[in-house]
Coordinates of C-alpha atoms and ligand atoms in Angstrom, one line a residue:
M1 CA -16.5 -18.5 -0.4
R2 CA -18.1 -16.0 -2.3
G3 CA -18.5 -17.7 -5.8
W4 CA -15.4 -18.8 -5.4
A5 CA -16.1 -22.7 -6.4
G6 CA -13.9 -24.6 -4.4
D7 CA -9.4 -24.0 -4.2
L8 CA -8.0 -21.0 -5.8
G9 CA -4.9 -23.4 -6.5
A10 CA -7.1 -26.1 -8.0
Q11 CA -8.4 -23.8 -10.4
F12 CA -5.2 -21.9 -11.1
R13 CA -3.7 -25.6 -11.9
R14 CA -6.8 -26.4 -14.4
L15 CA -6.5 -23.0 -16.2
I16 CA -3.1 -23.3 -16.8
A17 CA -3.1 -27.0 -18.1
T18 CA -5.9 -25.7 -20.4
H19 CA -4.8 -22.5 -21.4
G20 CA -0.7 -22.1 -20.8
P21 CA 1.3 -20.2 -18.0
M22 CA -0.7 -17.2 -16.8
P23 CA 1.4 -14.0 -15.9
V24 CA 2.5 -12.8 -12.1
A25 CA 0.4 -10.1 -12.0
R26 CA -3.0 -12.4 -12.9
F27 CA -1.7 -14.9 -10.6
M28 CA -1.2 -12.2 -7.7
G29 CA -4.3 -10.3 -8.6
E30 CA -6.5 -13.3 -8.4
S31 CA -4.9 -14.5 -5.0
N32 CA -5.4 -11.3 -3.5
A33 CA -8.7 -10.7 -4.4
H34 CA -9.7 -13.9 -2.8
Y35 CA -7.8 -13.6 0.3
Y36 CA -9.5 -10.1 1.4
A37 CA -12.7 -10.8 0.2
T38 CA -12.8 -13.5 2.6
R39 CA -11.2 -12.5 5.5
D40 CA -9.9 -9.9 8.1
P41 CA -5.7 -10.7 7.6
L42 CA -4.8 -8.2 10.5
G43 CA -3.7 -9.2 13.9
L44 CA -1.1 -9.1 16.7
S45 CA 0.9 -12.7 16.3
S46 CA 0.9 -12.5 20.1
G47 CA -3.0 -12.0 20.4
A48 CA -5.9 -14.3 20.7
D49 CA -7.0 -13.1 16.9
G50 CA -3.4 -14.0 15.4
G51 CA -3.9 -12.9 11.8
D52 CA -1.4 -13.1 9.1
F53 CA 0.3 -9.8 9.8
V54 CA 0.3 -6.2 11.4
T55 CA 0.3 -2.9 9.9
A56 CA 1.8 0.5 12.0
P57 CA -2.0 1.9 12.4
E58 CA -2.4 -1.7 14.3
I59 CA 0.5 -1.3 16.0
S60 CA -0.2 2.3 18.1
Q61 CA -2.9 4.9 17.8
M62 CA 0.0 7.6 17.3
F63 CA 0.7 6.8 13.9
G64 CA -3.3 7.4 12.9
E65 CA -2.8 10.7 14.7
L66 CA 0.8 12.0 13.1
C67 CA -0.8 11.1 9.8
G68 CA -4.0 12.9 10.8
L69 CA -2.4 16.1 12.1
W70 CA 0.0 15.9 9.1
L71 CA -3.3 16.5 6.6
A72 CA -5.3 18.8 9.2
D73 CA -1.8 20.8 9.2
V74 CA -1.4 20.9 5.2
W75 CA -5.1 21.7 5.3
M76 CA -5.0 24.8 7.5
R77 CA -2.1 25.8 6.2
A78 CA -3.7 26.1 2.9
G79 CA -6.3 28.5 4.0
G80 CA -8.5 25.9 5.1
P81 CA -10.7 25.7 2.3
T82 CA -14.5 24.3 3.0
D83 CA -15.7 21.2 3.0
P84 CA -12.6 19.1 2.0
I85 CA -13.2 15.2 1.6
Y86 CA -10.7 12.4 3.9
A87 CA -10.6 9.3 1.5
E88 CA -8.9 6.6 2.6
L89 CA -7.5 3.5 0.0
G90 CA -7.9 -0.1 1.9
P91 CA -8.4 0.7 5.1
G92 CA -8.3 -2.9 7.1
R93 CA -10.2 -2.4 9.9
G94 CA -10.6 1.3 10.0
T95 CA -8.1 1.4 13.1
L96 CA -6.2 4.5 10.7
A97 CA -9.5 6.3 9.5
R98 CA -10.6 6.2 13.1
D99 CA -7.6 7.6 14.6
V100 CA -7.1 10.2 11.8
L101 CA -10.7 11.6 12.5
R102 CA -10.1 12.0 16.1
A103 CA -6.7 13.7 15.3
M104 CA -8.3 16.2 12.7
A105 CA -11.6 16.9 14.8
G106 CA -9.4 18.0 17.4
A107 CA -7.6 20.2 15.0
G108 CA -11.0 21.1 13.8
L109 CA -11.3 19.9 11.1
R110 CA -14.7 17.3 10.5
P111 CA -14.2 16.1 6.7
E112 CA -16.5 13.4 5.3
V113 CA -15.4 10.3 4.9
H114 CA -15.0 8.4 1.7
L115 CA -13.5 4.6 2.0
V116 CA -12.4 2.5 -0.8
E117 CA -12.4 -0.4 -0.1
G118 CA -12.9 -3.7 -2.3
S119 CA -13.2 -6.8 0.5
P120 CA -17.3 -7.2 1.8
V121 CA -15.7 -8.6 5.2
L122 CA -13.3 -5.3 5.5
R123 CA -16.4 -2.6 4.6
G124 CA -18.3 -4.6 7.8
L125 CA -15.2 -3.8 10.0
Q126 CA -14.9 0.0 8.3
G127 CA -18.3 0.8 8.9
A128 CA -18.2 -0.1 12.5
A129 CA -14.8 2.0 13.3
V130 CA -16.4 5.3 10.9
P131 CA -19.8 5.4 11.2
G132 CA -21.4 7.0 8.3
A133 CA -18.4 6.6 5.9
R134 CA -18.9 6.0 2.2
F135 CA -17.5 3.3 0.2
H136 CA -16.1 3.4 -3.2
E137 CA -15.1 0.2 -5.4
D138 CA -12.5 2.5 -6.9
A139 CA -10.9 5.9 -7.0
A140 CA -12.5 7.0 -9.8
S141 CA -16.1 7.7 -8.0
L142 CA -14.5 10.2 -5.1
P143 CA -16.2 13.5 -4.9
D144 CA -14.5 15.4 -8.1
D145 CA -15.5 19.1 -6.6
R146 CA -13.9 19.6 -3.5
P147 CA -10.2 19.3 -1.9
L148 CA -9.3 16.1 -1.3
L149 CA -6.8 14.3 1.9
I150 CA -6.0 11.3 0.9
L151 CA -4.1 8.6 2.7
A152 CA -2.8 4.8 1.7
N153 CA -0.7 2.9 4.5
E154 CA 0.1 -0.8 3.2
F155 CA -2.3 -0.5 -0.2
L156 CA 0.3 -0.2 -3.0
D157 CA 2.0 -3.2 -2.1
A158 CA -1.2 -5.2 -2.2
L159 CA -1.6 -4.5 -6.1
P160 CA -0.8 -6.8 -8.2
I161 CA 2.9 -6.4 -10.2
R162 CA 4.3 -7.3 -13.7
Q163 CA 7.5 -9.1 -13.9
L164 CA 9.8 -9.3 -16.8
V165 CA 12.7 -11.4 -17.1
R166 CA 15.8 -11.4 -18.9
T167 CA 16.7 -14.8 -20.9
D168 CA 19.7 -15.9 -23.0
R169 CA 16.7 -14.7 -26.0
G170 CA 16.3 -11.5 -24.1
W171 CA 13.5 -10.1 -22.1
R172 CA 10.3 -12.0 -21.5
E173 CA 7.4 -11.3 -19.3
R174 CA 7.7 -13.8 -15.9
L175 CA 4.8 -16.5 -15.8
V176 CA 3.4 -18.7 -13.9
G177 CA 3.6 -22.8 -15.3
L178 CA 3.4 -25.9 -14.1
R179 CA 5.9 -28.7 -13.5
E180 CA 4.2 -32.2 -12.6
D181 CA 1.8 -30.5 -10.6
S182 CA 3.6 -27.7 -8.7
F183 CA 3.6 -23.9 -10.3
V184 CA 7.1 -22.9 -11.4
F185 CA 7.9 -19.7 -12.8
V186 CA 8.8 -19.6 -16.5
A187 CA 9.6 -16.9 -19.5
G188 CA 6.9 -15.7 -22.2
D189 CA 7.7 -16.6 -25.5
Q190 CA 7.0 -12.8 -26.7
P191 CA 10.1 -10.4 -26.4
M192 CA 9.4 -7.9 -24.7
D193 CA 12.8 -5.9 -24.9
E194 CA 10.8 -2.5 -25.6
A195 CA 9.2 -2.6 -22.7
I196 CA 12.4 -2.2 -20.8
P197 CA 14.1 1.0 -19.6
D198 CA 17.4 1.8 -21.0
R199 CA 19.0 1.4 -17.9
F200 CA 18.7 -2.0 -17.5
D201 CA 20.3 -2.6 -21.0
G202 CA 23.5 -5.0 -19.4
A203 CA 21.0 -6.6 -16.9
S204 CA 22.6 -10.2 -16.4
E205 CA 20.6 -13.6 -17.1
G206 CA 17.9 -14.0 -14.7
T207 CA 17.4 -10.4 -13.8
V208 CA 13.8 -9.5 -13.0
V209 CA 12.5 -5.8 -13.7
E210 CA 9.0 -5.4 -11.7
T211 CA 6.2 -2.6 -12.8
C212 CA 3.1 -1.9 -10.7
P213 CA 0.5 -0.8 -13.5
G214 CA -2.3 -0.4 -10.8
A215 CA -0.4 1.5 -8.6
T216 CA 1.0 3.8 -11.7
A217 CA -2.8 4.1 -12.7
A218 CA -3.9 4.9 -9.5
I219 CA -1.4 7.5 -8.5
R220 CA -1.8 9.3 -12.0
H221 CA -5.6 9.3 -11.4
L222 CA -5.0 11.5 -8.1
A223 CA -2.3 13.2 -8.8
E224 CA -4.8 14.9 -11.7
R225 CA -7.7 14.7 -9.3
L226 CA -5.1 17.1 -6.5
S227 CA -4.3 19.4 -9.5
R228 CA -7.6 20.4 -10.2
Q229 CA -9.3 19.8 -7.0
G230 CA -6.5 20.6 -4.1
G231 CA -5.6 18.7 -1.0
A232 CA -2.4 16.4 -0.2
M233 CA -2.1 12.6 0.2
L234 CA -0.1 10.5 2.0
L235 CA 1.1 7.2 1.1
I236 CA 3.0 5.1 3.3
D237 CA 4.5 1.2 2.4
Y238 CA 7.1 -1.2 2.2
G239 CA 9.6 0.0 -0.6
H240 CA 12.4 1.7 -2.3
L241 CA 13.3 5.6 -3.4
D242 CA 15.5 4.8 -5.7
P243 CA 15.2 2.6 -9.4
Q244 CA 16.0 -0.8 -8.4
S245 CA 15.7 -4.4 -10.3
G246 CA 14.8 -7.8 -8.6
S247 CA 11.6 -10.1 -7.7
T248 CA 10.1 -8.6 -4.5
L249 CA 7.1 -10.7 -5.0
Q250 CA 6.4 -12.5 -1.5
A251 CA 3.8 -14.2 0.6
V252 CA 3.0 -13.8 4.3
R253 CA 1.0 -16.5 6.4
A254 CA 0.5 -16.3 10.1
H255 CA 3.1 -14.0 10.4
R256 CA 6.0 -16.1 8.3
K257 CA 6.9 -15.5 4.8
V258 CA 6.2 -18.5 2.9
S259 CA 6.4 -19.0 -1.2
P260 CA 4.0 -17.4 -3.1
F261 CA 3.0 -20.8 -4.6
A262 CA 1.9 -22.2 -1.3
A263 CA -1.5 -21.6 -0.9
P264 CA -3.0 -19.4 -3.5
G265 CA -5.5 -17.1 -1.9
E266 CA -4.7 -18.3 1.5
A267 CA -1.8 -15.7 1.8
D268 CA -0.9 -12.2 1.5
L269 CA 0.7 -11.5 -1.5
T270 CA 3.0 -8.0 -2.0
A271 CA 5.9 -6.7 -3.7
H272 CA 7.9 -3.5 -2.9
V273 CA 6.3 -0.5 -4.1
D274 CA 8.4 1.7 -6.6
F275 CA 8.1 5.1 -4.9
A276 CA 10.9 6.8 -7.4
T277 CA 8.6 6.1 -10.6
L278 CA 5.6 7.0 -7.8
A279 CA 6.6 10.5 -7.5
Q280 CA 7.9 11.2 -10.8
I281 CA 4.3 10.3 -12.2
A282 CA 3.3 12.6 -9.6
E283 CA 5.3 15.1 -10.3
R284 CA 4.6 15.1 -13.9
N285 CA 0.6 15.5 -13.2
G286 CA 1.5 18.7 -11.5
C287 CA 1.9 18.1 -7.8
H288 CA 5.2 18.4 -6.1
V289 CA 6.3 15.6 -3.5
Q290 CA 8.3 14.9 -0.5
T291 CA 10.2 11.9 0.8
A292 CA 11.3 10.4 3.8
T293 CA 11.7 7.2 5.5
Q294 CA 9.0 6.0 8.1
G295 CA 11.4 6.1 11.1
D296 CA 12.5 10.0 9.6
W297 CA 9.0 11.1 9.5
L298 CA 7.4 9.6 12.2
R299 CA 10.2 11.2 14.4
E300 CA 9.9 14.8 13.0
M301 CA 6.1 14.2 13.6
G302 CA 7.1 14.2 17.2
I303 CA 6.5 10.7 17.6
E304 CA 8.5 10.3 21.2
L305 CA 7.0 13.3 22.6
R306 CA 3.2 11.9 21.9
A307 CA 4.2 8.8 23.4
A308 CA 5.7 10.4 26.4
A309 CA 2.7 12.3 26.5
L310 CA 0.4 9.4 26.9
A311 CA 2.7 8.0 29.1
K312 CA 1.9 10.5 31.2
S313 CA -1.3 10.1 31.5
A314 CA -1.3 6.1 31.5
P315 CA 2.0 5.4 33.0
E316 CA 1.0 1.3 33.1
Q317 CA 1.3 2.1 29.6
S318 CA 4.4 3.6 29.1
E319 CA 6.5 0.2 28.5
D320 CA 4.0 -0.6 25.4
L321 CA 4.3 3.0 24.3
A322 CA 7.9 3.0 24.2
L323 CA 7.8 -0.9 22.1
A324 CA 5.3 0.2 20.0
C325 CA 7.3 3.7 19.5
N326 CA 10.6 1.5 18.8
R327 CA 9.0 -0.8 16.1
L328 CA 7.6 2.0 14.0
V329 CA 10.7 4.2 14.0
H330 CA 13.7 2.0 14.5
A331 CA 16.0 1.3 11.3
D332 CA 15.7 -2.5 12.2
E333 CA 12.1 -3.2 12.5
M334 CA 10.0 -0.8 10.1
G335 CA 11.5 2.7 10.5
K336 CA 13.9 2.3 7.2
L337 CA 12.2 0.0 4.8
F338 CA 8.7 1.7 5.3
K339 CA 8.9 5.2 3.2
V340 CA 6.4 7.7 3.3
L341 CA 5.5 10.0 0.2
A342 CA 3.8 13.1 0.2
V343 CA 1.9 14.4 -3.0
I344 CA 0.2 18.2 -2.5
A345 CA -1.7 19.9 -5.0
P346 CA 0.2 22.7 -7.0
D347 CA -1.0 25.8 -4.9
W348 CA -0.7 23.8 -1.9
P349 CA 2.2 24.4 1.0
A350 CA 4.8 21.7 1.2
G351 CA 4.1 19.0 4.4
A352 CA 5.7 19.1 7.6
G353 CA 8.2 16.1 9.0
F354 CA 10.3 16.5 5.6
T355 CA 12.8 18.9 6.7
S356 CA 15.5 16.1 7.3
S357 CA 15.2 14.5 3.8
G358 CA 15.0 17.5 2.1
G359 CA 12.0 17.7 0.8
Ligands
SAH401 N1 -4.5 0.3 5.4 C1 -4.9 -1.0 6.7 C2 -4.6 -2.3 5.8 C3 -3.8 -2.6 4.9 S1 -4.2 -4.2 4.1 C4 -3.6 -1.0 7.4 O1 -2.9 0.0 7.3 O2 -4.0 -1.4 8.6 C5 -4.2 -4.3 2.4 C6 -5.8 -3.2 2.2 O3 -6.1 -2.8 0.6 C7 -7.0 -4.1 2.5 O4 -8.0 -2.9 2.9 C8 -7.7 -4.5 1.1 O5 -9.3 -5.0 1.2 C9 -7.0 -3.2 0.5 N2 -7.4 -3.8 -1.1 C10 -6.0 -4.7 -1.6 N3 -6.2 -4.8 -2.9 C11 -7.3 -3.6 -3.2 C12 -8.1 -3.3 -4.5 N4 -7.3 -3.8 -5.2 N5 -9.0 -2.5 -4.3 C13 -9.0 -1.8 -3.0 N6 -8.8 -2.5 -1.9 C14 -7.4 -3.4 -2.2

């Protein structure tokens, strides 16, 4: 579809055969661009729609409602400045935006809606879920004259990562090459030692260090905007709060992990988000930050009370609500692996829900 002549795997093979191995970042970036441009990837494995993976807002409306209340609460305590913008990055089916906006409306906040989405297929679904939303290819074109209330759930993990690998000759970029007709990881020729932070000096051979230039640039841009325009941002994704090494590149298809090389452009490629680095960048650009695990944050935000209230008005759903709540907060489900990073404009107040993590 859409300008891709044939199979992306075959194109990658031809490119590598002609020009040599390609950086992991290019492999991941082109795979995901094709993947998201050509389908709606979301679905419950048990449902008729199948899909490849499911996200928190698709599990329960409670997730989006609490995100909406969080943003509305910060906005109110900042004095309720006029004409704020709700901006969401990678809005999927538009489910999260719809739940957020309903909760905001209940709190008396009706912002203009701006969605940053590259995929034409998903823009169609988002437009239907949130009539009147305006679309952007990139956060750079968001309005620059009003406060921003920004949300991104499982957006950053889809951005291409660069990998560096420790070899017996020092650090090299990790590339995708071919052995016979199969994709394999190989190390580049150029020394990359200067690109590696000092703390990895003693790393053993085979150690992989990842960076995500797209996420770094996005956070710097948005933190600068928040500093200038006012506002707050919630970034929710799976990843780590402390610096880490090791390859986290993975592919998911039909709710199962597959090799990232199995079907380029037909499986979702993701990597863990390095929240430690993103928080540091936001602070360097004038904002203050708070972090928590998703489970702790949702509990502090009152998800259990919200589930009980919903169950009271729809008793036949109480079992489903309890299951959804468990899936979002339990340490063995999404509660611990997923993290929440709040980035807040310098003169705006700290956000709710981070008390137990000392935010
Ligand atoms: N936030 C949604 C969807 C997550 S899937 C949810 O929680 O359900 C990832 C989303 O990010 C999709 O909407 C995808 O199209 C979008 N996306 C991925 N890479 C992107 C890029 N480089 N630019 C803009 N959007 C991107």
